[in-house]
Coordinates of C-alpha atoms in Angstrom, one line a residue:
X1 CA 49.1 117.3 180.7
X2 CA 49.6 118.9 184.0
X3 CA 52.9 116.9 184.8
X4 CA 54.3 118.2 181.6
X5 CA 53.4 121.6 182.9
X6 CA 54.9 120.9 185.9
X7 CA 58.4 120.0 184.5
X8 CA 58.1 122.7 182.0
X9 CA 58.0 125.3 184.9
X10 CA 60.7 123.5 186.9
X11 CA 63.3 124.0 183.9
X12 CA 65.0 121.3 182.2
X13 CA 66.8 119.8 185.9
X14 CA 64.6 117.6 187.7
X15 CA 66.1 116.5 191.2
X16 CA 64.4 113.1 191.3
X17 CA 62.6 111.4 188.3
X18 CA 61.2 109.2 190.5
X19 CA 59.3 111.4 192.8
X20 CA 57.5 113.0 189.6
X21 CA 57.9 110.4 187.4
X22 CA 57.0 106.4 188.1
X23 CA 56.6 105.7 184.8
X24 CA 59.8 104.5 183.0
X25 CA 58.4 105.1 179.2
X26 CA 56.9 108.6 180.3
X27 CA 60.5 109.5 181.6
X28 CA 62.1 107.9 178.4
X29 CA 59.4 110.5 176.0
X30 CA 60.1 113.6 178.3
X31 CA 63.5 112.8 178.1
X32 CA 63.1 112.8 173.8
X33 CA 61.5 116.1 174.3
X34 CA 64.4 117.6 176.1
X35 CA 64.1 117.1 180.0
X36 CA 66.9 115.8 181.6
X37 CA 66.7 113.4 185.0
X38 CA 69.4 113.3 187.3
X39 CA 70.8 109.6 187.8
X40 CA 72.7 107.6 190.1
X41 CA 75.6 106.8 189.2
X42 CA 75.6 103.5 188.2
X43 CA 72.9 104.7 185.7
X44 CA 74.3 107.4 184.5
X45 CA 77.0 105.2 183.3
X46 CA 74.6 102.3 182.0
X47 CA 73.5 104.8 179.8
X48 CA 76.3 106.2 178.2
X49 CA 77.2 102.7 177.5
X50 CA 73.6 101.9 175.9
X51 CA 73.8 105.2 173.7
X52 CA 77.4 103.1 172.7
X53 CA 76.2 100.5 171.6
X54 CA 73.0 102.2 169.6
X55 CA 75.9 103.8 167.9
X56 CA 77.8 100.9 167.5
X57 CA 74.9 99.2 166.1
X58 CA 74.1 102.1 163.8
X59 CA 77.1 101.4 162.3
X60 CA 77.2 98.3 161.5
X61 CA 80.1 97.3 164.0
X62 CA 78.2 94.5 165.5
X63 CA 81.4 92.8 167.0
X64 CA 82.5 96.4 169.1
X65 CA 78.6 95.6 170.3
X66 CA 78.8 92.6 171.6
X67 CA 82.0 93.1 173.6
X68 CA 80.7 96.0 174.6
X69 CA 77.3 94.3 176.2
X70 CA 79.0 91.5 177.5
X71 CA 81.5 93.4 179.9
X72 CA 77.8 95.2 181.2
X73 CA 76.3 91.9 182.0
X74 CA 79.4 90.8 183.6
X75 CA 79.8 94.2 185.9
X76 CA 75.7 93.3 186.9
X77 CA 72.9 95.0 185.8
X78 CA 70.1 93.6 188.2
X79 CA 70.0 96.6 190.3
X80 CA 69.2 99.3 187.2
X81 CA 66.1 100.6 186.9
X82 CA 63.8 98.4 184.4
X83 CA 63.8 100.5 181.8
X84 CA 67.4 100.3 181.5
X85 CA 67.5 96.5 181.9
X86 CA 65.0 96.5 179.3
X87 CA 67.0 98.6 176.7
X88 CA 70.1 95.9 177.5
X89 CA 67.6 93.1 176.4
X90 CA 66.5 94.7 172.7
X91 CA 69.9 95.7 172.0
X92 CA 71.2 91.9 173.2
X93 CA 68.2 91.2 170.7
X94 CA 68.8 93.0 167.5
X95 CA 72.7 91.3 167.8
X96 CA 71.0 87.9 167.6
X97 CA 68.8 89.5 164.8
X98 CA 72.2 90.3 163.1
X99 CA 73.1 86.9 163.3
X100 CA 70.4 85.3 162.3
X101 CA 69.3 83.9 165.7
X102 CA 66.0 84.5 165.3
X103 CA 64.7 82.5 168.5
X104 CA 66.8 84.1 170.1
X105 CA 66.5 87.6 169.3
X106 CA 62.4 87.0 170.2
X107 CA 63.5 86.0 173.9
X108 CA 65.4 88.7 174.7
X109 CA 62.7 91.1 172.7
X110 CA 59.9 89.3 174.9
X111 CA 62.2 89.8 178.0
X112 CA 62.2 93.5 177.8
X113 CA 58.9 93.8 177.6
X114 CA 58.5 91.7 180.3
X115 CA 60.4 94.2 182.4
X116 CA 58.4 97.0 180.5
X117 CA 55.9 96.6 178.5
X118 CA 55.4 99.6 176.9
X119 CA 59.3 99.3 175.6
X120 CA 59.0 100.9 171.7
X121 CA 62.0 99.3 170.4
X122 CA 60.9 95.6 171.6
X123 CA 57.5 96.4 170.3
X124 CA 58.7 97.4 166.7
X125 CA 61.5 95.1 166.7
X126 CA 58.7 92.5 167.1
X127 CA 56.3 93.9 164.9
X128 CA 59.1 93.4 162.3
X129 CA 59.7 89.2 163.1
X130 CA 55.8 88.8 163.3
X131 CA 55.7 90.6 159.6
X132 CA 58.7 88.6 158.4
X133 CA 56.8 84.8 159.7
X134 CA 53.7 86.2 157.6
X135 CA 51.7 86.9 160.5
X136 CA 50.7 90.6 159.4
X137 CA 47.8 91.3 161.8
X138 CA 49.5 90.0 165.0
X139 CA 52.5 92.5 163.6
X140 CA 49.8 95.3 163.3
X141 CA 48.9 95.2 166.5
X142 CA 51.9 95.1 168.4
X143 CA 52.8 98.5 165.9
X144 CA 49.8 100.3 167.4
X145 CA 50.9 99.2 170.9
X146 CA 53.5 101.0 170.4
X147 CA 52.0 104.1 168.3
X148 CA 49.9 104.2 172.2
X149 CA 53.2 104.8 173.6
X150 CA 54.6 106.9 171.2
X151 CA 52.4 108.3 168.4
X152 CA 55.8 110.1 166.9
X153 CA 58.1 106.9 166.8
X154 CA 59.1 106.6 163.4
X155 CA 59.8 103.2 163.5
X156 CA 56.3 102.1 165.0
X157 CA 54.9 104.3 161.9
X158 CA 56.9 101.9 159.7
X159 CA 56.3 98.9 161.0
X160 CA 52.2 99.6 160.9
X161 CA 52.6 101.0 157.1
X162 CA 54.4 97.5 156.6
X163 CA 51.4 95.5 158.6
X164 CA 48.7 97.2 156.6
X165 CA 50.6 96.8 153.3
X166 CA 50.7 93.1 153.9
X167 CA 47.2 93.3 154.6
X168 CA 46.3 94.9 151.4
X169 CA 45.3 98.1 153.1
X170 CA 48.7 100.0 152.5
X171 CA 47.2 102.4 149.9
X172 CA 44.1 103.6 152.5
X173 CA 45.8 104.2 155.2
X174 CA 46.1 107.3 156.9
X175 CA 49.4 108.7 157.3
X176 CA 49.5 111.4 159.7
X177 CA 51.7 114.7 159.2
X178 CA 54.2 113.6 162.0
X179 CA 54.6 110.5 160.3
X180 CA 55.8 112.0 156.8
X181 CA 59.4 110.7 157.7
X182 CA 58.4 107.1 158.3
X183 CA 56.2 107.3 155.1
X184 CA 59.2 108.5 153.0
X185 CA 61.3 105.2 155.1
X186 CA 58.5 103.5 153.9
X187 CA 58.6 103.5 150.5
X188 CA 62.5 103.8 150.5
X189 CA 62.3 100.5 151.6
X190 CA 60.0 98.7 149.5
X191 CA 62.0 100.8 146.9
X192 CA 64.5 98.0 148.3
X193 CA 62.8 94.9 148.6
X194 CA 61.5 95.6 144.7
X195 CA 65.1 96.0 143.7
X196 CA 65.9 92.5 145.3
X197 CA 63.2 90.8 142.7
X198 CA 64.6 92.8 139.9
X199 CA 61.0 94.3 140.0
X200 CA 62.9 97.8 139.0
X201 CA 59.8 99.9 137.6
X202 CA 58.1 99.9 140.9
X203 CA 62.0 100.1 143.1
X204 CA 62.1 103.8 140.4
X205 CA 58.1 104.0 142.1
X206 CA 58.9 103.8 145.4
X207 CA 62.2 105.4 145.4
X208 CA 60.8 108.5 143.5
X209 CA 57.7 108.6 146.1
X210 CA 60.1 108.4 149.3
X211 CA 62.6 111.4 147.9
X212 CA 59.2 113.1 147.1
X213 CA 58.0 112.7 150.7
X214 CA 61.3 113.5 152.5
X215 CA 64.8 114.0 151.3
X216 CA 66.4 112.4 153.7
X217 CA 70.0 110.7 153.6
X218 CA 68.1 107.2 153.1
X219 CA 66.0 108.4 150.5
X220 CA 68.0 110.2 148.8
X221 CA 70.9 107.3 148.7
X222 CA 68.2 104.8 148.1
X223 CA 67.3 106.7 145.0
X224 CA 71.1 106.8 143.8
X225 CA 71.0 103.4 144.1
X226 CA 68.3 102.3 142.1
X227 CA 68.9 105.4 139.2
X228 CA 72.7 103.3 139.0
X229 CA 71.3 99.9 138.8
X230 CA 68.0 100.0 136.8
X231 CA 68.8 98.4 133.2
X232 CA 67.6 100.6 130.9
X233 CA 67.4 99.8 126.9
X234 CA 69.1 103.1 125.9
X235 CA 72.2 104.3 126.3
X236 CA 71.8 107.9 125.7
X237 CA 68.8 107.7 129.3
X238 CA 71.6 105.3 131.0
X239 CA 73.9 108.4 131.0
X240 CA 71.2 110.8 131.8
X241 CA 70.3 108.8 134.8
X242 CA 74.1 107.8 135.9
X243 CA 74.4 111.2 136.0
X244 CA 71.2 111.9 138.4
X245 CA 72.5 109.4 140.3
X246 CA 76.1 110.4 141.1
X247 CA 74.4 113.8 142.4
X248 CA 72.3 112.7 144.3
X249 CA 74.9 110.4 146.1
X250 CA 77.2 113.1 146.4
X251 CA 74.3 115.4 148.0
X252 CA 74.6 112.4 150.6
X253 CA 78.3 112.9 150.8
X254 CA 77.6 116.3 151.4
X255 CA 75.3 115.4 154.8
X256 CA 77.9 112.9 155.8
X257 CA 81.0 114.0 157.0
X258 CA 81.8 111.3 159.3
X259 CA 84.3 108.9 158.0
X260 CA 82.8 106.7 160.9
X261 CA 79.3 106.4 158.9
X262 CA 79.1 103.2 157.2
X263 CA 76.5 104.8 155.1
X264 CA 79.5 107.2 153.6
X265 CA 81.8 104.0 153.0
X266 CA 78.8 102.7 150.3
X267 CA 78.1 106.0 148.7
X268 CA 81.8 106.4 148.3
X269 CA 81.4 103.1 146.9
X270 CA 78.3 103.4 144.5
X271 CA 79.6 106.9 143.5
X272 CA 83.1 105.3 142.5
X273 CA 81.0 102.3 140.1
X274 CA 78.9 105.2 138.8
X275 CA 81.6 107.3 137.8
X276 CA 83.8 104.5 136.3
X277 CA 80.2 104.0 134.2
X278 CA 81.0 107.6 132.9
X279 CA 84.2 107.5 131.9
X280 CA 85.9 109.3 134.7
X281 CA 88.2 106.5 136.0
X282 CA 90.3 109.6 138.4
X283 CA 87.1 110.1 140.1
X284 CA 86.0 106.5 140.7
X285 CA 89.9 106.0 142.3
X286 CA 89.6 108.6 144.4
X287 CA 86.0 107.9 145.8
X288 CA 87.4 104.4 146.1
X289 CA 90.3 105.7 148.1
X290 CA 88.2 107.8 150.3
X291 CA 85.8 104.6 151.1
X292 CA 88.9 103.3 152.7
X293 CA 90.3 105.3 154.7
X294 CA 91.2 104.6 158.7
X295 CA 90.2 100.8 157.3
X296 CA 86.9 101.1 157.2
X297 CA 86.4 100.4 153.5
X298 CA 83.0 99.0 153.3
X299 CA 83.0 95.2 151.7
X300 CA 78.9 95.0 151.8
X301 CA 79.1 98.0 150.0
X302 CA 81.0 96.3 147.3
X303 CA 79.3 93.3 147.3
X304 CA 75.9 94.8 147.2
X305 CA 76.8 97.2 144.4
X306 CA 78.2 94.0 142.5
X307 CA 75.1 92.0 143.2
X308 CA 72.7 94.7 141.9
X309 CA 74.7 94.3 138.7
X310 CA 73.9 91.2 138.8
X311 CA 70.5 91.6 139.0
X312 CA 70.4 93.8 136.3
X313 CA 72.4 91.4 133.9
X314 CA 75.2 93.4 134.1
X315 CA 78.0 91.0 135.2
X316 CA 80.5 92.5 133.5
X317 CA 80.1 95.6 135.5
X318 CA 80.0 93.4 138.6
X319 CA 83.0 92.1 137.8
X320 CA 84.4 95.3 137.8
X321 CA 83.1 96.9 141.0
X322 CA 84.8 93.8 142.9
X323 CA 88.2 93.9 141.1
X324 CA 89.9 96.6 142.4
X325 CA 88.9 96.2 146.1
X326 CA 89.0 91.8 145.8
X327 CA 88.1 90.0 148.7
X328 CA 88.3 86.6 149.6
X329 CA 84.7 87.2 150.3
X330 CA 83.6 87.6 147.0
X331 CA 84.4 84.0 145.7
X332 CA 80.5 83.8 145.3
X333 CA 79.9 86.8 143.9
X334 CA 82.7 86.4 141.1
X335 CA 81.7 82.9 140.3
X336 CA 78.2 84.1 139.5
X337 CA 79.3 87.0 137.5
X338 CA 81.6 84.6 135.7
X339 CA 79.0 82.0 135.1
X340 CA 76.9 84.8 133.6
X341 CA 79.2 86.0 131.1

């Protein structure tokens, strides 16, 4: 408390982080809170790279990653500060996460934390693989290591909601009120995982209980998502919800102006299927048309939207959300949905 007071006073330039601040994770949190550390050089432009590559990785552009992490292990990162060598080692981590290189993305996860321990990202990152092997209480406990850290990190918030679930104690847990927005990511998510196994009453559950908690651009797109896939035995509430669910997904249009986003590419998308579903074919084009401009026309997108036909015994409609935008990709896809009918 009295070093924060200290750096409050002194504004929001500190000369030398190390002379005030020897802890790497403590200068990482003030940092989140707004003060700002003068670097050396070669730091300074370490970071900028890293805050790349979280971008990168945001949006799905794992390839631009890579390159982009390999030219900084070639130009030597031994002499940055741990910290930084330890953010280089989760990102190398969720890559190998991407590609389903499990062993290895738990190396480089365990490296960072071997250069820091109190690293958040590795922490959560392997709260999530210990969760995923079924070992929930090993995952629960590296989730509070990093609540110790952090006690506002969203994603440790998750990641313990998740532990406890699997647990059975997911209902009784306290959620605190800075932990509202990792709730609502909470349930968006199982909202998720119950769509997968066509479990679609409790996906309109969770979904309902995330926008509830926080209408965020995930919650509010995960709701779209399932209101557009959910079979429903009337046609008359099929319309109602179509319709819910092409506002909502263009509310999320509305936050995201960035043709950049990914996220926009699959709204564009799912808004496009559900307005074909309504009749308006002009709309549907044009969304479809939007989705793809600069190139960046999201094929997941497509291919998820097809499958949750699928899922909902809908192949028809499947077949018709790959059609237009047909990629060589889809083989699988259309010979399921063909099978089907």
């Amino acid at each position: 408390t009295l070093l924060w007071d200290v750096l409050c006073e002194k504004g929001h330039e500190i000369a030398s982080a190390r002379t005030l601040v020897t802890h790497a994770s403590l200068a990482e949190l003030l940092e989140a809170k707004g003060i700002r550390f003068k670097r050396s050089a070669a730091e300074q432009f370490a970071l900028e790279r890293f805050d790349e590559v979280s971008a990168l990785l945001s949006a799905g552009e794992s390839d631009a990653a890579r390159a982009l992490l390999q030219r900084l292990s070639a130009s030597g990162i031994d002499n940055l500060p741990a910290a930084l060598r330890a953010r280089h080692s989760s990102q190398c981590g969720v890559l190998s996460y991407r590609m389903q290189q499990i062993d290895a993305a738990q190396a480089a996860w365990q490296a960072a934390l071997d250069l820091l321990p109190s690293h958040v990202p590795s922490l959560c990152n392997l709260a999530n693989l210990q969760r995923e092997r079924g070992e929930a209480s090993a995952a629960l406990t590296l989730a509070n290591k990093a609540l110790a850290v952090d006690p506002e990190s969203s994603s440790a918030w998750v990641q313990r909601l998740f532990a406890l679930d699997a647990l059975g104690q997911g209902d009784s847990a306290p959620v605190p009120p800075c932990a509202v927005e990792a709730s609502a990511e909470y349930q968006a998510t199982l909202a998720g995982m119950a769509a997968e196994d066509n479990r679609w009453d409790d996906a309109r559950r969770h979904s309902l209980t995330a926008i509830q908690k926080e209408e965020s651009t995930e919650t509010l797109l995960m709701r779209a998502m399932v209101l557009a896939n959910a079979p429903l035995s009337s046609s008359a509430d099929e319309v109602d919800e179509l319709a819910s669910a092409e506002r909502l997904a263009t509310r999320v249009l509305e936050r995201i102006r960035s043709s950049a986003d990914r996220r926009r590419s699959y709204s564009l998308v799912l808004r496009a299927d559900i307005r074909r579903r309504l009749g308006d074919a002009e709309g549907a084009q044009a969304d479809l048309v939007g989705a793809g401009e600069g190139g960046r026309f999201e094929p997941n997108g497509v291919r998820l939207q097809a499958i949750n036909h699928v899922r909902a015994r809908r192949p028809g409609d499947a077949l018709a959300v790959l059609n237009p935008t047909f990629r060589t990709s889809f083989a699988d896809v259309r010979r399921n949905c063909l099978a089907a009918i």
